[in-house]
Coordinates of C-alpha atoms and ligand atoms in Angstrom, one line a residue:
M286 CA -20.4 6.2 35.9
R287 CA -21.6 5.2 33.0
I288 CA -18.9 7.1 31.2
L289 CA -16.2 6.3 33.3
R290 CA -17.2 2.1 32.6
L291 CA -16.8 3.3 28.6
A292 CA -13.5 5.3 28.8
K293 CA -12.2 2.0 30.8
A294 CA -13.3 -0.3 28.2
A295 CA -11.6 2.0 25.6
V296 CA -8.1 1.8 26.9
A297 CA -8.5 -1.3 28.0
A298 CA -9.5 -2.0 24.0
A299 CA -6.5 0.1 23.3
T300 CA -4.4 -2.0 25.4
I301 CA -4.9 -5.3 23.6
A302 CA -5.1 -3.3 20.1
V303 CA -1.9 -2.6 20.8
S304 CA -0.3 -5.2 22.6
A305 CA -1.2 -7.8 19.8
S306 CA 0.4 -5.8 16.8
S307 CA 3.7 -5.2 18.5
A308 CA 3.0 -9.4 19.5
H309 CA 2.7 -10.0 15.4
A310 CA 5.4 -7.6 14.3
A311 CA 8.1 -9.3 17.3
G312 CA 7.0 -12.7 15.9
S313 CA 9.3 -12.9 13.0
G314 CA 12.2 -11.5 15.2
I315 CA 13.4 -8.9 12.7
H316 CA 13.8 -5.6 13.3
Y317 CA 12.6 -2.8 10.3
E318 CA 14.2 0.2 9.8
S319 CA 11.2 3.0 10.0
Q320 CA 11.6 5.0 6.6
D321 CA 11.0 8.0 5.8
W322 CA 6.9 8.1 4.1
S323 CA 4.9 11.1 2.9
F324 CA 1.9 9.2 4.0
S325 CA 2.8 8.7 7.9
G326 CA 1.5 10.4 10.5
I327 CA -2.5 12.2 10.5
F328 CA -1.2 14.8 8.3
G329 CA 0.8 12.4 5.9
T330 CA -1.4 12.1 2.6
I331 CA 0.4 10.2 -0.7
D332 CA 3.2 11.4 -2.1
H333 CA 2.2 11.6 -6.4
A334 CA 5.0 11.9 -8.1
A335 CA 6.4 8.5 -5.5
A336 CA 3.5 6.6 -6.4
Q337 CA 3.5 7.6 -9.8
R338 CA 6.9 6.2 -10.0
G339 CA 6.1 3.4 -8.2
Y340 CA 3.5 2.2 -10.5
Q341 CA 5.9 2.5 -13.5
V342 CA 8.2 -0.2 -11.5
Y343 CA 5.1 -2.5 -10.9
R344 CA 4.2 -2.3 -14.2
S345 CA 8.1 -2.6 -16.0
V346 CA 9.0 -5.3 -13.5
C347 CA 6.4 -6.4 -10.8
A348 CA 3.7 -7.0 -12.7
G349 CA 6.0 -10.3 -14.9
C350 CA 5.4 -12.4 -11.4
H351 CA 2.7 -10.4 -9.1
S352 CA -1.3 -9.9 -10.1
M353 CA -2.8 -6.6 -8.5
N354 CA -6.3 -8.1 -9.4
L355 CA -8.4 -5.6 -7.1
V356 CA -7.0 -2.3 -8.9
S357 CA -8.3 -1.1 -11.9
F358 CA -6.6 1.9 -14.4
R359 CA -9.4 4.2 -13.2
N360 CA -7.7 3.9 -9.8
L361 CA -4.6 5.6 -11.4
E362 CA -6.6 9.1 -10.8
G363 CA -6.0 9.0 -7.3
I364 CA -2.3 9.8 -7.6
G365 CA -2.3 12.1 -10.2
I366 CA -2.2 10.5 -13.4
P367 CA -5.1 12.4 -15.9
E368 CA -7.5 10.7 -17.7
H369 CA -6.7 10.2 -21.2
T370 CA -3.4 8.8 -19.9
I371 CA -5.2 6.6 -18.0
K372 CA -7.2 5.6 -21.0
V373 CA -3.8 4.9 -23.4
L374 CA -2.2 2.5 -20.3
A375 CA -5.6 0.6 -19.9
S376 CA -5.6 -0.3 -23.4
E377 CA -2.3 -1.5 -24.0
A378 CA -3.7 -4.5 -22.6
E379 CA -6.3 -6.7 -23.5
I380 CA -9.0 -8.4 -22.1
A381 CA -11.9 -11.6 -22.9
T382 CA -15.1 -10.7 -23.3
I383 CA -18.3 -12.1 -24.5
N384 CA -19.2 -10.5 -28.5
G385 CA -23.1 -10.9 -29.5
D386 CA -22.7 -14.7 -30.7
G387 CA -21.2 -15.6 -27.5
E388 CA -18.1 -16.0 -28.9
T389 CA -15.1 -15.3 -26.6
V390 CA -13.0 -12.3 -27.8
M391 CA -10.4 -9.9 -27.1
R392 CA -10.7 -6.4 -26.9
P393 CA -8.5 -3.4 -25.3
R394 CA -8.9 -3.1 -21.8
L395 CA -11.0 0.4 -20.4
P396 CA -9.8 2.3 -17.7
S397 CA -13.3 0.6 -15.7
D398 CA -10.8 -2.7 -15.8
R399 CA -8.6 -4.3 -13.6
F400 CA -4.8 -4.5 -14.0
P401 CA -3.9 -7.9 -15.9
A402 CA -2.6 -10.6 -14.4
P403 CA 0.7 -12.6 -15.6
F404 CA -0.6 -15.4 -15.3
A405 CA -4.3 -17.7 -15.8
N406 CA -4.1 -19.4 -12.7
P407 CA -1.5 -20.7 -9.4
Q408 CA -0.7 -22.7 -10.8
A409 CA 0.6 -21.5 -14.0
A410 CA 2.3 -18.6 -11.6
R411 CA 4.1 -21.5 -9.4
A412 CA 5.1 -23.6 -12.5
S413 CA 6.9 -20.6 -13.7
N414 CA 8.6 -19.7 -10.4
N415 CA 9.8 -22.6 -8.9
G416 CA 6.9 -24.2 -6.9
A417 CA 6.6 -20.5 -5.1
L418 CA 3.4 -18.4 -5.3
P419 CA 4.4 -14.8 -6.3
P420 CA 1.4 -13.1 -3.8
D421 CA -1.5 -10.7 -5.2
L422 CA 0.0 -7.3 -4.4
S423 CA -3.2 -5.7 -4.5
L424 CA -3.2 -5.6 -0.2
I425 CA 0.3 -6.5 0.3
A426 CA 1.6 -3.5 2.6
K427 CA -1.9 -3.9 4.8
A428 CA -1.3 -7.4 5.0
R429 CA 1.9 -7.7 6.6
A430 CA 2.7 -6.5 10.0
N431 CA 4.8 -2.7 10.1
G432 CA 3.9 -3.1 5.9
P433 CA 5.8 0.1 4.4
N434 CA 8.6 -0.6 6.5
Y435 CA 8.5 -3.9 5.8
L436 CA 8.4 -3.9 1.5
Y437 CA 11.1 -1.4 1.9
A438 CA 13.5 -4.1 3.9
L439 CA 12.1 -6.7 1.9
L440 CA 13.1 -5.0 -1.5
T441 CA 16.3 -3.9 -0.7
G442 CA 17.1 -6.9 2.0
Y443 CA 19.1 -9.6 -0.6
H444 CA 22.7 -9.9 0.3
E445 CA 25.5 -12.4 0.4
P446 CA 24.7 -14.9 3.1
P447 CA 26.2 -14.9 6.1
A448 CA 29.1 -17.3 6.5
G449 CA 28.2 -20.7 7.3
M450 CA 24.8 -20.3 6.2
T451 CA 23.9 -22.2 2.8
V452 CA 21.2 -21.0 0.6
S453 CA 19.0 -24.1 -0.4
E454 CA 18.7 -23.9 -4.8
G455 CA 16.6 -21.9 -6.2
M456 CA 16.6 -19.9 -3.4
Y457 CA 17.9 -16.4 -2.4
Y458 CA 19.1 -14.6 0.9
N459 CA 17.2 -11.9 1.9
A460 CA 18.0 -9.8 5.3
A461 CA 13.8 -9.4 5.8
F462 CA 12.7 -12.2 4.6
E463 CA 11.2 -14.6 7.6
G464 CA 13.8 -17.7 7.9
H465 CA 16.2 -15.8 5.3
Q466 CA 15.1 -17.6 2.6
I467 CA 13.3 -16.4 -0.4
A468 CA 12.0 -18.0 -3.5
M469 CA 11.7 -14.3 -5.3
A470 CA 15.0 -14.0 -7.2
P471 CA 15.9 -9.8 -6.3
P472 CA 13.5 -7.8 -8.5
L473 CA 15.4 -4.4 -8.6
S474 CA 18.9 -3.5 -9.9
E475 CA 20.1 0.0 -10.3
G476 CA 18.7 1.4 -13.2
A477 CA 15.7 -2.0 -13.8
V478 CA 13.6 1.7 -15.3
E479 CA 14.1 5.1 -16.4
F480 CA 11.8 7.4 -14.6
S481 CA 10.5 9.8 -16.4
D482 CA 10.0 12.7 -14.8
G483 CA 14.5 12.1 -14.3
T484 CA 14.9 10.8 -10.6
K485 CA 17.5 8.2 -10.3
A486 CA 16.2 4.7 -10.4
T487 CA 18.9 3.5 -7.4
V488 CA 17.5 0.1 -5.9
E489 CA 16.4 2.2 -2.9
Q490 CA 14.5 4.5 -4.9
M491 CA 12.2 2.0 -6.7
A492 CA 11.7 0.5 -3.4
H493 CA 10.9 3.2 -1.6
D494 CA 8.0 4.1 -4.7
I495 CA 6.6 1.0 -5.5
T496 CA 6.2 1.0 -2.0
T497 CA 4.0 4.8 -1.7
F498 CA 2.4 2.9 -4.7
L499 CA 1.3 -0.8 -3.0
M500 CA 0.0 1.7 0.3
Y501 CA -2.3 3.7 -2.3
A502 CA -3.6 0.7 -4.2
A503 CA -3.8 -1.0 -0.5
E504 CA -6.5 2.2 0.9
P505 CA -7.0 4.3 -2.5
H506 CA -9.3 6.5 0.5
M507 CA -6.4 7.1 2.9
D508 CA -6.0 10.7 2.0
E509 CA -9.6 11.1 2.0
R510 CA -10.5 9.9 5.2
K511 CA -7.4 11.4 7.0
R512 CA -8.8 14.7 5.4
T513 CA -12.4 13.5 7.0
G514 CA -10.8 12.8 10.5
L515 CA -9.3 16.0 10.5
K516 CA -12.8 18.1 9.9
V517 CA -14.5 16.5 12.2
V518 CA -11.5 16.7 15.2
L519 CA -12.3 20.4 14.3
F520 CA -15.6 20.3 14.0
L521 CA -16.1 18.9 17.9
F522 CA -13.1 21.7 19.2
V523 CA -15.1 24.2 17.4
L524 CA -18.1 23.0 18.8
T525 CA -16.9 21.9 22.2
I526 CA -16.2 25.6 22.4
L527 CA -19.9 27.0 21.2
L528 CA -20.9 24.6 24.2
Y529 CA -19.4 26.5 26.9
F530 CA -20.5 29.8 26.2
V531 CA -23.6 28.3 26.1
K532 CA -23.4 26.9 28.9
K533 CA -21.8 30.0 30.6
K534 CA -24.8 31.7 29.0
V535 CA -27.5 29.6 30.2
W536 CA -26.4 29.3 33.3
A537 CA -25.4 32.8 34.3
D538 CA -28.9 33.9 36.0
L539 CA -28.8 31.3 38.1
H540 CA -25.9 32.3 39.9
Ligands
LIG219 C1 10.2 -13.1 -11.3 C2 9.2 -13.4 -10.6 C3 8.7 -12.1 -9.7 C4 9.5 -10.8 -9.8 C5 9.5 -10.1 -10.9 C6 8.8 -10.1 -8.5 N1 8.7 -11.0 -7.7 FE1 8.0 -10.7 -5.4 N2 8.1 -13.0 -5.2 C7 8.1 -14.3 -6.1 C8 7.8 -15.0 -5.8 C9 8.1 -16.4 -6.3 C10 7.8 -14.8 -4.2 C11 7.1 -15.6 -3.4 C12 8.1 -16.0 -2.8 C13 8.4 -17.1 -1.3 O1 7.4 -17.3 -1.3 O2 9.7 -17.9 -1.0 C14 7.7 -13.0 -4.1 C15 7.0 -12.8 -3.1 C16 6.5 -11.2 -2.6 C17 6.4 -10.7 -2.0 C18 5.6 -11.3 -0.5 C19 6.8 -11.3 0.7 C20 6.6 -11.6 2.1 O3 6.4 -11.5 3.0 O4 5.1 -13.3 1.8 C21 6.2 -9.0 -2.2 C22 5.8 -8.4 -1.0 C23 7.0 -9.3 -3.1 N3 7.2 -10.4 -3.9 C24 7.1 -8.1 -3.9 C25 7.6 -7.6 -5.0 C26 7.6 -6.3 -5.9 C27 7.5 -4.9 -5.2 C28 8.3 -6.4 -7.0 C29 8.5 -5.6 -8.3 C30 10.0 -4.5 -8.1 C31 8.6 -8.2 -7.2 N4 7.7 -8.7 -6.2 C32 8.8 -8.6 -8.4 C33 8.4 -13.4 -7.8 C34 8.7 -12.3 -8.0

């Protein structure tokens, strides 16, 4: 009985969770097409090559306006960037520190330091962006409903506004953004970066790759979590079979 009640409660909780998330997605009334992500599903993992290209897009385009305050350079190890490269990447941006005399001095960043932020404070960020605040991107892939598909749709969603719609000054039409007017100018244009692995930098490719990187940043331990989950399921499976035979053996004489 107790198990039954527990199962009922679990089903009820799951139903609430599912309906809550779909209600949230339906809130904006915009449909985001599902893209083909390496990290979807229980076996999905982050495609390192795509995430590395995504970091290149972040560093050369998005980092001009968006911070990623929760990410440190050494997190790049998780997408397969070698340690010596990380050291170089980190050292290219300085950070303020206090020296032995209590003075503030600048030193090159270390792999343990966080990514540098483009603006000193939110006011400065707004002042440079027509009053709008570019959000920190560390957790953005998780902070929006249908995160990865939404991000892809947003970055590829700049079009001419439909006939009859006027877009306010300093704003841009975007099919994926709620209200369809966004203060971010189209950040991606064909060939905006030159990928070191020779991949062609189309807007779609860059949108796909930066989204993969942002997904990794928002959940750096996803791959590990999925692997552990799989091991647990396998273990439980083997245990179930074992217990079945043990039970058979124990009860054999009693029949
Ligand atoms: C020139 C500055 C600038 C650059 C470069 C830029 N952004 Fe933005 N971004 C903004 C501003 C400003 C906003 C806030 C827009 C608003 O609220 O209308 C924004 C908002 C966003 C949002 C939040 C949308 C939402 O749902 O609220 C995302 C995601 C985003 N940018 C991603 C990116 C990515 C990825 C790149 C690099 C490919 C990038 N941005 C490059 C200025 C920029």
